[in-house]
Each structure stands twice: as C-alpha cells, then as structure tokens.
Coordinates of C-alpha atoms in Angstrom, one line a residue:
M98 CA 93.8 242.5 -84.6
S99 CA 94.9 246.1 -83.8
T100 CA 97.3 247.7 -86.2
T101 CA 99.9 250.4 -86.3
T102 CA 101.5 252.2 -89.2
S103 CA 105.3 252.5 -88.7
A104 CA 106.0 255.2 -91.3
T105 CA 104.2 257.4 -93.6
N106 CA 102.4 255.6 -96.4
R107 CA 103.8 252.3 -95.2
T108 CA 102.3 248.8 -95.2
T109 CA 100.2 248.6 -92.0
L110 CA 101.6 246.1 -89.5
P111 CA 99.9 244.2 -86.7
V112 CA 100.9 245.0 -83.1
V113 CA 102.8 242.2 -81.4
P114 CA 103.1 242.0 -77.6
D115 CA 106.6 242.8 -76.1
T116 CA 107.8 244.6 -79.3
D117 CA 108.4 248.3 -79.6
P118 CA 109.1 249.6 -83.1
S119 CA 109.3 253.2 -81.7
R120 CA 112.5 252.3 -79.8
F121 CA 113.7 249.3 -81.9
V122 CA 112.8 249.8 -85.5
L123 CA 113.9 246.4 -86.6
D124 CA 110.9 245.0 -84.7
S125 CA 108.8 246.4 -87.6
Y126 CA 110.8 244.3 -90.1
K127 CA 110.5 241.2 -87.9
I128 CA 106.8 241.7 -87.6
A129 CA 106.6 242.1 -91.4
I130 CA 108.4 238.7 -91.8
A131 CA 106.1 237.0 -89.2
K132 CA 103.1 238.3 -91.2
I133 CA 104.4 237.0 -94.5
V134 CA 105.1 233.5 -93.1
G135 CA 101.9 233.5 -91.0
D136 CA 99.6 234.5 -93.8
A137 CA 101.1 231.8 -96.1
L138 CA 101.0 229.0 -93.6
G139 CA 97.8 229.8 -91.6
L140 CA 99.7 230.8 -88.5
S141 CA 99.2 233.9 -86.3
V142 CA 101.8 236.7 -86.3
E143 CA 102.4 236.0 -82.6
Q144 CA 103.1 232.3 -83.3
V145 CA 105.7 233.1 -86.0
Y146 CA 107.4 236.2 -84.4
P147 CA 109.6 234.4 -81.9
G148 CA 111.0 232.3 -84.7
V149 CA 112.3 235.3 -86.7
A150 CA 116.1 235.1 -85.9
W151 CA 119.1 237.2 -86.9
G152 CA 120.5 235.8 -90.2
K153 CA 124.1 234.6 -90.7
K154 CA 126.5 236.7 -92.8
G155 CA 124.9 238.1 -96.0
V156 CA 121.3 237.4 -94.7
D157 CA 119.2 239.8 -92.6
F158 CA 116.7 237.4 -90.9
T159 CA 116.1 233.7 -90.9
V160 CA 113.1 231.6 -90.1
A161 CA 113.5 227.8 -89.4
L162 CA 110.3 226.2 -90.6
P163 CA 110.5 222.9 -88.6
R164 CA 109.9 224.9 -85.3
F165 CA 106.3 225.3 -86.3
R166 CA 105.7 221.5 -86.5
L167 CA 103.3 221.8 -89.4
P168 CA 102.1 218.8 -91.4
G169 CA 103.7 218.4 -94.8
K170 CA 107.3 218.5 -96.2
V171 CA 109.4 221.5 -95.2
D172 CA 110.2 222.1 -98.9
E173 CA 106.6 222.4 -99.8
L174 CA 106.0 224.8 -96.9
A175 CA 108.9 227.0 -98.1
K176 CA 107.6 227.0 -101.6
K177 CA 104.1 228.1 -100.3
V178 CA 105.6 231.1 -98.5
I179 CA 107.7 232.1 -101.5
A180 CA 104.8 231.7 -104.0
S181 CA 102.6 234.0 -102.0
F182 CA 105.3 236.6 -101.3
E183 CA 105.4 240.1 -102.9
P184 CA 108.1 242.6 -102.0
N185 CA 106.8 245.3 -99.7
D186 CA 108.0 248.3 -97.8
Y187 CA 110.0 246.1 -95.3
I188 CA 111.1 242.9 -97.1
A189 CA 112.7 242.9 -100.5
S190 CA 113.4 239.2 -101.1
I191 CA 113.2 235.7 -99.7
E192 CA 115.4 232.7 -100.4
H193 CA 114.8 229.1 -99.5
D194 CA 117.7 226.9 -98.2
K195 CA 116.7 223.5 -97.0
A196 CA 114.6 224.0 -93.8
F197 CA 115.3 227.7 -93.7
L198 CA 113.8 230.8 -95.2
H199 CA 116.2 233.8 -95.5
F200 CA 114.9 237.3 -95.7
M201 CA 116.5 240.5 -97.0
C202 CA 115.1 243.9 -95.9
N203 CA 114.2 246.8 -98.3
T204 CA 117.6 248.6 -98.2
D205 CA 116.3 252.2 -98.9
N206 CA 113.7 252.0 -96.1
L207 CA 116.1 250.2 -93.7
N208 CA 118.7 252.9 -94.1
R209 CA 116.2 255.7 -93.6
D210 CA 114.3 254.0 -90.7
V211 CA 117.4 253.0 -88.6
L212 CA 119.3 256.3 -89.1
T213 CA 116.3 258.4 -88.4
Q214 CA 115.4 256.5 -85.2
I215 CA 118.9 256.9 -83.9
H216 CA 118.9 260.6 -84.7
T217 CA 115.5 261.1 -83.1
L218 CA 116.3 259.2 -79.8
G219 CA 119.9 260.4 -79.5
A220 CA 121.5 259.2 -76.3
D221 CA 118.3 257.2 -75.5
Y222 CA 118.7 255.0 -78.5
G223 CA 119.1 251.4 -77.2
K224 CA 117.4 252.1 -73.9
N225 CA 114.0 250.5 -73.0
E226 CA 111.5 250.6 -70.2
S227 CA 111.3 246.8 -69.5
G228 CA 112.2 247.5 -65.8
K229 CA 110.0 250.6 -65.3
G230 CA 108.8 250.7 -61.7
K231 CA 111.3 248.1 -60.5
K232 CA 114.2 248.6 -58.0
L233 CA 117.6 246.9 -58.1
V234 CA 120.1 246.9 -55.3
I235 CA 123.6 245.8 -56.5
E236 CA 126.6 245.3 -54.2
Y237 CA 129.9 245.3 -56.0
S238 CA 133.6 246.3 -55.8
S239 CA 133.8 245.9 -52.0
P240 CA 137.6 246.3 -51.3
N241 CA 139.1 246.0 -47.9
I242 CA 139.6 249.3 -46.1
A243 CA 143.2 250.4 -45.5
K244 CA 144.3 248.2 -48.4
S245 CA 145.2 249.7 -51.7
F246 CA 142.9 249.1 -54.7
H247 CA 144.5 246.3 -56.7
V248 CA 143.6 244.4 -59.9
G249 CA 141.9 241.7 -57.9
H250 CA 139.2 244.2 -56.9
L251 CA 138.9 245.5 -60.4
R252 CA 136.7 242.7 -61.9
S253 CA 133.9 243.2 -59.4
T254 CA 134.1 247.0 -59.9
I255 CA 134.1 246.9 -63.7
I256 CA 131.4 244.2 -64.1
G257 CA 129.3 245.8 -61.3
A258 CA 129.4 249.2 -62.9
F259 CA 128.4 247.7 -66.3
L260 CA 125.4 246.0 -64.7
A261 CA 124.3 249.1 -62.8
N262 CA 124.5 251.1 -66.1
L263 CA 122.7 248.3 -67.9
Y264 CA 119.7 248.1 -65.5
K265 CA 119.4 251.9 -65.6
A266 CA 119.3 251.7 -69.4
C267 CA 116.4 249.2 -69.1
G268 CA 114.3 251.5 -66.9
W269 CA 115.2 250.1 -63.4
E270 CA 115.9 252.3 -60.4
V271 CA 119.4 251.3 -59.2
V272 CA 121.0 251.5 -55.8
G273 CA 124.7 250.8 -56.0
L274 CA 126.3 249.6 -52.7
N275 CA 130.0 249.3 -51.9
Y276 CA 130.6 247.1 -48.9
L277 CA 133.9 248.0 -47.3
G278 CA 135.1 245.0 -45.4
D279 CA 137.8 243.8 -43.0
W280 CA 136.8 244.5 -39.5
G281 CA 138.7 241.5 -38.5
T282 CA 142.1 240.0 -37.5
Q283 CA 143.7 241.6 -40.6
F284 CA 142.7 244.9 -39.3
G285 CA 144.2 243.9 -35.9
L286 CA 147.4 243.2 -37.8
I287 CA 147.4 246.7 -39.4
A288 CA 146.8 248.3 -35.9
V289 CA 149.8 246.4 -34.4
G290 CA 151.9 247.3 -37.5
F291 CA 150.9 251.0 -37.2
E292 CA 152.2 251.1 -33.6
K293 CA 155.6 249.9 -35.0
Y294 CA 155.8 251.4 -38.5
G295 CA 153.1 254.1 -38.7
S296 CA 153.6 257.7 -39.6
Q297 CA 150.9 260.3 -39.1
E298 CA 152.4 262.4 -41.8
A299 CA 152.5 259.6 -44.3
L300 CA 148.9 258.6 -43.2
E301 CA 147.6 262.1 -44.0
K302 CA 149.4 262.2 -47.4
D303 CA 148.1 258.9 -48.7
A304 CA 146.3 256.8 -46.1
I305 CA 145.7 253.7 -48.2
K306 CA 149.2 253.4 -49.5
H307 CA 150.7 254.0 -46.1
L308 CA 148.5 251.5 -44.4
F309 CA 149.2 248.9 -47.1
D310 CA 152.9 249.4 -46.6
V311 CA 152.4 248.9 -42.9
Y312 CA 150.4 245.7 -43.6
V313 CA 153.1 244.2 -45.8
K314 CA 155.9 244.9 -43.2
I315 CA 153.9 243.5 -40.3
N316 CA 153.0 240.4 -42.3
Q317 CA 156.7 239.8 -42.9
D318 CA 157.3 240.2 -39.2
A319 CA 154.5 237.8 -38.4
E320 CA 156.1 235.1 -40.5
K321 CA 159.2 235.2 -38.3
D322 CA 157.5 236.0 -35.0
P323 CA 154.3 234.2 -33.9
Q324 CA 153.8 236.9 -31.1
V325 CA 152.7 239.4 -33.8
R326 CA 149.5 237.5 -34.6
V327 CA 148.8 237.1 -30.8
D328 CA 149.1 240.9 -30.5
A329 CA 146.9 241.4 -33.5
A330 CA 144.2 239.1 -32.1
A331 CA 144.4 241.0 -28.8
W332 CA 143.9 244.3 -30.7
F333 CA 141.0 242.7 -32.5
R334 CA 139.3 241.7 -29.2
R335 CA 139.7 245.4 -28.1
M336 CA 137.7 246.4 -31.2
E337 CA 135.1 243.7 -30.5
N338 CA 134.8 245.1 -26.9
F339 CA 134.2 248.6 -28.4
E340 CA 137.2 250.1 -26.7
P341 CA 137.3 253.8 -27.7
E342 CA 141.0 253.9 -28.8
A343 CA 140.7 250.8 -30.9
L344 CA 137.5 252.0 -32.5
E345 CA 138.9 255.5 -33.1
N346 CA 141.7 254.2 -35.2
W347 CA 139.2 252.1 -37.2
K348 CA 136.9 255.0 -37.8
V349 CA 139.7 257.4 -38.9
W350 CA 141.3 254.8 -41.2
R351 CA 137.9 253.9 -42.7
E352 CA 137.1 257.6 -43.4
L353 CA 140.5 258.2 -45.0
S354 CA 140.1 255.0 -47.1
V355 CA 136.6 255.9 -48.3
K356 CA 137.8 259.3 -49.4
K357 CA 140.7 257.8 -51.3
Y358 CA 138.5 255.1 -52.8
E359 CA 136.1 257.7 -54.0
E360 CA 138.9 259.4 -56.0
E361 CA 139.9 256.0 -57.5
Y362 CA 136.3 255.3 -58.4
D363 CA 135.8 258.7 -60.0
R364 CA 138.8 258.1 -62.2
L365 CA 137.2 254.8 -63.3
N366 CA 133.9 256.5 -64.0
V367 CA 132.2 254.4 -61.3
H368 CA 129.8 255.9 -58.8
F369 CA 128.1 254.4 -55.7
D370 CA 125.0 255.5 -53.9
V371 CA 125.9 254.1 -50.5
Y372 CA 129.2 253.0 -48.8
T373 CA 128.4 250.4 -46.1
G374 CA 130.6 248.2 -44.0
E375 CA 131.1 246.1 -40.9
N376 CA 130.6 247.6 -37.5
G377 CA 130.9 244.5 -35.5
T378 CA 132.2 241.0 -35.9
S379 CA 130.5 237.8 -36.8
I380 CA 130.9 234.9 -39.2
Y381 CA 130.4 235.9 -42.8
L382 CA 127.1 233.9 -43.2
T383 CA 125.2 235.5 -40.3
R384 CA 126.6 239.0 -41.3
D385 CA 125.3 238.5 -44.9
I386 CA 121.9 237.2 -43.8
G387 CA 121.4 240.2 -41.4
G388 CA 122.6 242.6 -44.2
A389 CA 120.1 241.2 -46.7
I390 CA 117.2 241.4 -44.3
E391 CA 118.1 245.0 -43.5
R392 CA 118.4 245.9 -47.1
Y393 CA 115.1 244.5 -48.0
E394 CA 113.5 246.4 -45.2
K395 CA 115.2 249.6 -46.3
Y396 CA 114.9 249.4 -50.1
K397 CA 112.0 246.9 -50.8
F398 CA 114.0 245.8 -53.9
D399 CA 112.7 243.7 -56.7
K400 CA 116.1 242.2 -57.2
M401 CA 119.4 242.2 -55.4
I402 CA 122.7 241.3 -57.1
Y403 CA 126.0 240.4 -55.5
V404 CA 128.9 240.7 -57.9
V405 CA 131.4 238.4 -56.2
S406 CA 134.1 236.0 -57.6
A407 CA 133.3 232.4 -58.4
Q408 CA 135.5 231.4 -55.5
Q409 CA 132.5 232.4 -53.3
D410 CA 129.9 230.3 -55.2
L411 CA 129.3 227.9 -52.3
H412 CA 129.1 230.6 -49.7
L413 CA 126.5 232.6 -51.8
A414 CA 124.4 229.5 -52.5
Q415 CA 124.3 228.6 -48.8
F416 CA 123.4 232.2 -47.9
F417 CA 120.6 232.3 -50.4
K418 CA 119.3 228.9 -49.2
V419 CA 119.2 229.9 -45.6
L420 CA 117.1 233.0 -46.5
E421 CA 114.8 230.7 -48.5
L422 CA 114.5 228.3 -45.6
M423 CA 113.7 231.2 -43.3
E424 CA 110.7 231.7 -45.8
F425 CA 111.5 235.3 -46.9
P426 CA 109.5 235.6 -50.1
W427 CA 112.2 237.9 -51.6
A428 CA 115.0 235.3 -51.3
K429 CA 114.1 234.2 -54.8
D430 CA 115.1 237.7 -56.0
L431 CA 118.7 237.4 -54.9
L432 CA 121.2 236.8 -57.6
H433 CA 125.0 236.0 -57.5
I434 CA 126.9 237.3 -60.6
N435 CA 130.2 235.5 -60.5
Y436 CA 133.4 235.9 -62.4
G437 CA 136.8 234.2 -62.8
L438 CA 140.2 235.3 -61.5
V439 CA 142.7 237.7 -62.8
Q440 CA 145.8 235.5 -62.9
G441 CA 149.4 236.4 -62.0
M442 CA 148.6 238.3 -58.8
S443 CA 150.0 237.9 -55.2
T444 CA 148.4 239.7 -52.4
R445 CA 150.2 238.7 -49.2
K446 CA 153.8 239.4 -49.9
G447 CA 153.5 242.9 -51.2
T448 CA 154.0 242.0 -54.8
V449 CA 150.4 242.8 -55.7
V450 CA 149.8 244.9 -58.8
F451 CA 148.1 248.1 -57.8
L452 CA 145.5 249.8 -59.9
N453 CA 147.2 253.2 -59.3
Q454 CA 150.5 252.0 -60.7
I455 CA 148.8 250.4 -63.8
I456 CA 146.9 253.6 -64.5
E457 CA 150.1 255.7 -64.2
D458 CA 151.9 253.2 -66.5
A459 CA 149.1 253.3 -69.0
T460 CA 148.9 257.1 -68.9
Q461 CA 152.6 257.4 -69.7
I462 CA 152.5 254.8 -72.5
M463 CA 149.5 256.4 -74.2
H464 CA 151.0 259.9 -73.7
E465 CA 154.1 258.9 -75.5
Q466 CA 152.1 257.4 -78.4
M467 CA 150.0 260.5 -78.7
Q468 CA 153.1 262.7 -78.8
A469 CA 154.3 260.8 -81.8
N470 CA 151.8 262.8 -83.9
E471 CA 152.7 266.4 -83.2
D472 CA 149.7 268.0 -85.0
K473 CA 147.1 265.8 -83.5
Y474 CA 148.7 266.2 -80.0
K475 CA 148.5 270.0 -80.2
A476 CA 144.7 269.7 -80.8
V477 CA 144.1 267.7 -77.6
E478 CA 143.0 270.1 -74.9
D479 CA 144.0 267.9 -71.9
P480 CA 146.7 265.3 -72.9
E481 CA 147.0 264.0 -69.3
F482 CA 143.3 263.3 -69.0
T483 CA 143.1 261.9 -72.6
S484 CA 146.0 259.5 -72.2
R485 CA 144.6 258.3 -68.8
E486 CA 141.2 257.6 -70.3
I487 CA 142.7 255.6 -73.2
G488 CA 144.7 253.6 -70.6
I489 CA 141.7 253.0 -68.4
S490 CA 139.7 251.9 -71.5
G491 CA 142.5 249.3 -72.2
I492 CA 142.2 248.0 -68.6
K493 CA 138.4 247.7 -68.7
I494 CA 138.0 246.2 -72.2
Q495 CA 140.7 243.5 -71.5
D496 CA 138.6 242.5 -68.4
M497 CA 135.2 242.5 -70.2
A498 CA 136.2 241.0 -73.6
A499 CA 135.6 237.4 -72.7
K500 CA 132.8 235.7 -70.7
R501 CA 133.1 236.8 -67.1
I502 CA 133.4 233.3 -65.7
N503 CA 136.7 232.9 -67.6
N504 CA 140.0 233.5 -65.8
Y505 CA 142.4 235.8 -67.7
T506 CA 146.0 236.7 -67.4
F507 CA 146.7 240.3 -66.9
S508 CA 148.8 241.6 -69.9
K509 CA 149.9 245.2 -70.1
E510 CA 151.3 244.7 -73.6
R511 CA 147.9 243.5 -74.9
M512 CA 145.9 246.0 -72.9
F513 CA 147.6 249.1 -74.2
S514 CA 147.8 248.2 -77.9
F515 CA 145.9 250.1 -80.6
E516 CA 146.0 247.0 -82.7
G517 CA 143.3 244.4 -82.5
D518 CA 140.2 244.4 -80.3
T519 CA 141.4 246.6 -77.4
G520 CA 140.1 249.5 -75.4
P521 CA 142.5 252.0 -77.1
Y522 CA 141.1 250.8 -80.5
L523 CA 137.5 251.6 -79.5
Q524 CA 138.6 255.1 -78.4
Y525 CA 140.4 255.5 -81.7
A526 CA 137.3 254.4 -83.6
H527 CA 135.2 256.9 -81.7
V528 CA 137.7 259.8 -82.3
R529 CA 137.8 259.0 -86.0
L530 CA 134.0 259.1 -86.3
A531 CA 134.0 262.4 -84.3
S532 CA 136.5 263.9 -86.8
V533 CA 134.3 263.4 -89.9
G534 CA 132.1 266.4 -89.0
R535 CA 135.2 268.5 -88.1
K536 CA 136.8 267.8 -91.4
N537 CA 133.6 268.7 -93.3
P538 CA 132.3 271.9 -91.7
N539 CA 130.7 272.9 -95.0
L540 CA 128.1 270.1 -94.5
L541 CA 127.1 271.2 -91.0
P542 CA 124.7 271.6 -89.5
L543 CA 123.0 268.7 -91.2
P544 CA 119.3 269.2 -92.2
P545 CA 116.5 267.2 -90.5
P546 CA 116.5 263.4 -91.4
S547 CA 113.5 263.9 -93.6
E548 CA 115.5 266.2 -95.9
I549 CA 118.6 263.8 -96.1
A550 CA 118.6 261.6 -99.2
T551 CA 119.6 258.4 -97.4
D552 CA 118.7 256.4 -100.6
H553 CA 122.2 257.5 -101.8
L554 CA 123.6 255.1 -99.2
S555 CA 122.0 252.0 -100.9
Q556 CA 124.7 251.8 -103.5
Y557 CA 127.3 251.0 -100.8
A558 CA 127.3 247.5 -99.3
Q559 CA 129.5 248.7 -96.5
A560 CA 126.9 251.4 -95.5
R561 CA 124.2 248.8 -95.4
D562 CA 126.3 246.6 -93.1
I563 CA 126.8 249.5 -90.7
V564 CA 123.1 250.4 -90.7
F565 CA 122.0 246.8 -90.1
L566 CA 124.4 246.6 -87.2
L567 CA 123.3 249.9 -85.8
G568 CA 119.7 248.6 -85.9
Q569 CA 120.6 245.7 -83.7
Y570 CA 121.9 247.7 -80.8
P571 CA 118.6 247.8 -78.8
D572 CA 118.6 244.0 -79.0
V573 CA 122.2 243.8 -77.8
V574 CA 121.2 245.7 -74.6
L575 CA 118.2 243.4 -74.0
T576 CA 120.3 240.3 -74.5
A577 CA 122.9 241.6 -72.0
L578 CA 120.1 242.1 -69.5
K579 CA 119.3 238.4 -69.8
T580 CA 122.8 237.1 -69.7
H581 CA 124.5 239.7 -67.4
E582 CA 127.5 239.4 -69.8
P583 CA 129.4 242.6 -70.7
S584 CA 131.3 240.5 -73.3
G585 CA 128.3 240.6 -75.7
V586 CA 128.3 244.4 -75.7
V587 CA 132.1 244.4 -76.2
T588 CA 131.9 242.0 -79.1
Y589 CA 129.1 244.0 -80.7
L590 CA 131.1 247.3 -80.5
F591 CA 134.1 245.6 -82.2
R592 CA 131.8 244.3 -85.0
L593 CA 130.5 247.8 -85.4
T594 CA 133.9 249.5 -85.4
H595 CA 135.2 246.9 -87.9
A596 CA 132.3 247.6 -90.2
V597 CA 132.9 251.3 -90.0
S598 CA 136.6 250.8 -90.6
S599 CA 135.8 248.8 -93.8
A600 CA 133.7 251.7 -95.1
W601 CA 136.3 254.5 -94.9
E602 CA 137.8 253.7 -98.3
T603 CA 134.4 253.5 -100.1
V604 CA 131.9 255.7 -98.2
I605 CA 134.1 258.8 -98.5
V606 CA 132.7 262.1 -97.3
K607 CA 135.6 264.6 -97.9
G608 CA 135.9 265.4 -101.6
E609 CA 132.5 264.0 -102.5
P610 CA 131.3 266.4 -105.3
D611 CA 127.6 265.6 -104.8
V612 CA 126.6 267.6 -101.7
E613 CA 123.4 265.6 -101.1
K614 CA 125.4 262.3 -101.2
A615 CA 128.1 263.8 -98.9
K616 CA 125.4 264.7 -96.4
A617 CA 123.9 261.2 -96.4
K618 CA 127.3 259.7 -95.8
L619 CA 128.1 262.1 -92.9
F620 CA 124.6 261.4 -91.5
L621 CA 125.6 257.7 -91.5
F622 CA 128.8 258.2 -89.6
E623 CA 127.2 260.7 -87.1
Q624 CA 124.7 258.0 -86.1
A625 CA 127.4 255.4 -85.9
K626 CA 129.1 257.7 -83.4
V627 CA 125.9 258.0 -81.4
V628 CA 125.7 254.2 -81.0
L629 CA 129.4 253.6 -80.4
N630 CA 129.2 256.4 -77.7
A631 CA 126.2 254.8 -76.0
G632 CA 127.8 251.3 -76.0
M633 CA 131.1 252.6 -74.6
Q634 CA 129.2 254.5 -71.8
L635 CA 127.3 251.4 -71.0
L636 CA 130.7 249.7 -70.4
S637 CA 131.6 252.8 -68.2
L638 CA 134.1 254.1 -70.6
R639 CA 134.4 257.9 -71.3
P640 CA 134.4 258.3 -75.1
L641 CA 136.9 260.7 -76.4
D642 CA 136.6 263.1 -79.4
R643 CA 140.3 263.8 -79.9
M644 CA 143.5 261.9 -79.2

C-alpha cells in the first residue's frame, strides 16, 4: 500500500481514497485510528475508515465495533484493539465503552496541525475540489417584475445564494440565474392601473415601489368592479399579440425593475450571472420544459437546481417527470431544493412586509445600539454601512437557522437581538476576534507557524475545544453539499463562537507575561477568525471588523 508522511518525523500513514489531509488535516487522525483498529482486527484501513465517526462531548472520535460484523464478542474485540495500542503522533488514548471505542487525539500535534493548516490555506481553508470540472446552473430568487422585493422572496434568495457559494467552494463552476416572472394577467392589471394611477415622475424615482402602489390600488378597485379584470385581460391579450405599445410598457418596467433589483441584491451580497424572464405566454409546465431544454443546450450543465418553495413540490415533480419521459438523459440531473413558508405575510392587500422597510428598520435599531457605546462608535468608519450589515445578518440567520423545510414566523425582536443565536451575535463574535490583534500590537506581526510554540495551548481545555471545532470545518462544508442545508453551517458557527466565548476568561492574551505563550494564544484566535469569516461568507454575510 502506498504511504504518505503527514508531518516531519511523523508516523507514516497509508493513503485512503477520497481523503485529503492536505486540506482536511483531521483526515490524518481518522486514518491513524483506522490503521490502529484494522491492524488489531485483521481489517484493511479502507474497511475501517468509514466507521470512524465524530465522538460525543469529551471524545474526539468513536468507532462502533458491531458495524464490522466480526466473529467473537464485541468486548473481546475491544480488548484486542486496546492491548495492541501504543500512543503515537496522532492518537494519545483509547477507551472502551460497551460496543464503542473512543479515541482522543494527541493534543500538542492536534493544535499545531490544525492551526498551521488554517494559516497556510487562509481563505481557502474548508474549500475542496470535489466538483472540479463540473458545472451547476442554479435558478433562485425569481421575484415578479414591477413588484417590490418582499420577505416572501427572501427565502429563495438567501438559500440560493448559500448554495451557489457552497458549490463554488467545492470546486464547481456556478451559473446563477434569476428568472423574472409575471408576463401575465397580473401584469395586465398593473398596466390598467398605471393608466389610472400612474405617474411618470414617481416611476423614474422608484419604479418598483410606484408600480407596486399602483398594483395595490387597482386590486382594490377590481374587488368592487369586475370590469377592471376584463380590462386587464384585454391588455394582456394585446401583449400576447405583440402590440408595440403594450410591449413597450413591459420592456421599460422590466428594465427599471431589474436595475432596482440589482441594487437590492447588492445590499444582500447576492450576485447573479444572468437575468432571464418570460417573453411570451404559456402554461407554467410547457414554459419550464422549454426553459430547461434551452439551458442544457446553452450550458451543458452537470446539475441544475431550482430553489422554489415546497408549495411547488408537485409542479416540479411533474416537470422533471415529463423531461424524463421525453428521454432527456440529463433529466436525472435536475434537483428541486424546497423550503417552508415565512408566516405572517399578506401579499394581495398591500399589507406585505417589504425587505426595504425591514432593512431600514434594522439599520436604525442597530445604529441606536452602536451609539450606546460612544468610544466604539467613534472607531467605526461607516456607521450606516455597519448597522445595515448587522441588520441584514439578523434577517439572514433567522431564515437559515432551522432546516429549510420548516415554516418560520418572521420576528423582528428575535432577529435584531445580540443575545442568543442570532446574526448580530455572529457579527459581534467576529468583531471581538478581530479586536485581539488590535489590542496587542506588540505581538504583531506573528512569526511563521513553525516558530510559534502551540504546545503552550495544551494546558487550556477551552483552547483544545476550539481547535478541534476548527478542524471540523472542511467536513461541515462537505456535509452541507450532501444535505443542501444552510442550517448545518449556522449551527456549526454558533458552536464555534460559543467555544471562543468560553475561552475569553482563561485563554487571555492581553497582560500575559510570557510572550511566547501570548503569541500562541493570539495565533489561536487569529485562526478562529479565519474560519468564522469563511463560514459567514459561505452564508453570504459580510463579516465586520468593528461595530
């Protein structure tokens, strides 16, 4: 079997397929465990490796012996492994608990390996090349043109942006599509409404808001007067017949809408490669089938994802089935990523909650909270931008904190709190990590990792907890790729920030008299910041350094 040496003067480890210690150093520790168990029980490393699982609290890794279906009592097998074990560069101890073997890593080497790898890879830590050479097309967000961006559109936007970032982090080429809909009777309604309530001046000032106001007013008229819908249908037919005046309105409103949406998306840190949309009318199913065929011809994708609410489950299933029955071989590569509803929203009566308003409210609330600390507030270069980013983080994290299929009730109070597991708390944790270096300029710049005495960290249980969590980040990314769940990344970031928070009172940098020890502690917090930053960016947040 071929071998590789993972660090200078280390135990030589076998190479295991689909592992990459150069990007995920804990693979080395898992391989070492697989070798210990395999050598003792007459199994290959490849047979044991998939059975090396993350341990529960207080344990690094666990192996469940019954999975190997070996003859003999489990107790005897466990004793055999323990009897043959000698501590090595990777594994310090094994404990036996019924059918399980629990492994603890060599703390000195664990600290050095994980922190050095993060420092070496920097912003690329956690990324992998599992999708190298593959192309993803992903359609998400897809609001209706001439209708203001509201919280109902937000879920598809936030989840879609996360998935686009995730696939890029895993080596895929990603094409993000935004399908702008509503060439239809609703658009006919807006056209009729514009004749009655429209203002060219208001249109040029804020097209989406003005057209939405028109839409609300004409809807109210339509409830009292059936003729309004008759007129709307007539206008719609003019569009179907490609009458220049009807089409001209549609084109102008679409261009103004796209321009406004691009501003909204930029604020949300979401970016599309292509804006597409309806240019004729047909039932949804035939439109979607034609669109999918056209996209395959254009992009030759390896996978195409539609981020659409669970209300459309049946429609998407029928659409995929039709393409399969049409014998398109790529039909198997279509994937519907669904999600639950944001509850407490009304869209027809004008009582819809607009994203713009929420962001403005959030910005104001966060601005007031920042001003409460005058000294810190003075140090913030752009308070408006900073308070807005904290607010947007609150909106996004509330959306992604639970599994996407779950419905959730939109809550401003919860969203904008610095207490508990919220977006503002993540930003606060990042700011605090960023401040450690600023408060200890005498330790900067830090020397290369090989000259930092990370063994000093071994005396702090809290430091070890942080390091082991940091080491898991590449696996968190790979798991998210399998589940398409942002909530796993959110949960991980809160576990990490809680671990860091627990260390502030014990792993103290400022005032540490031993300079070498102080450097090791700062090195730990600097790498924690790298990983928190990467995870936040994966979730499309903009991490802040001051607030």
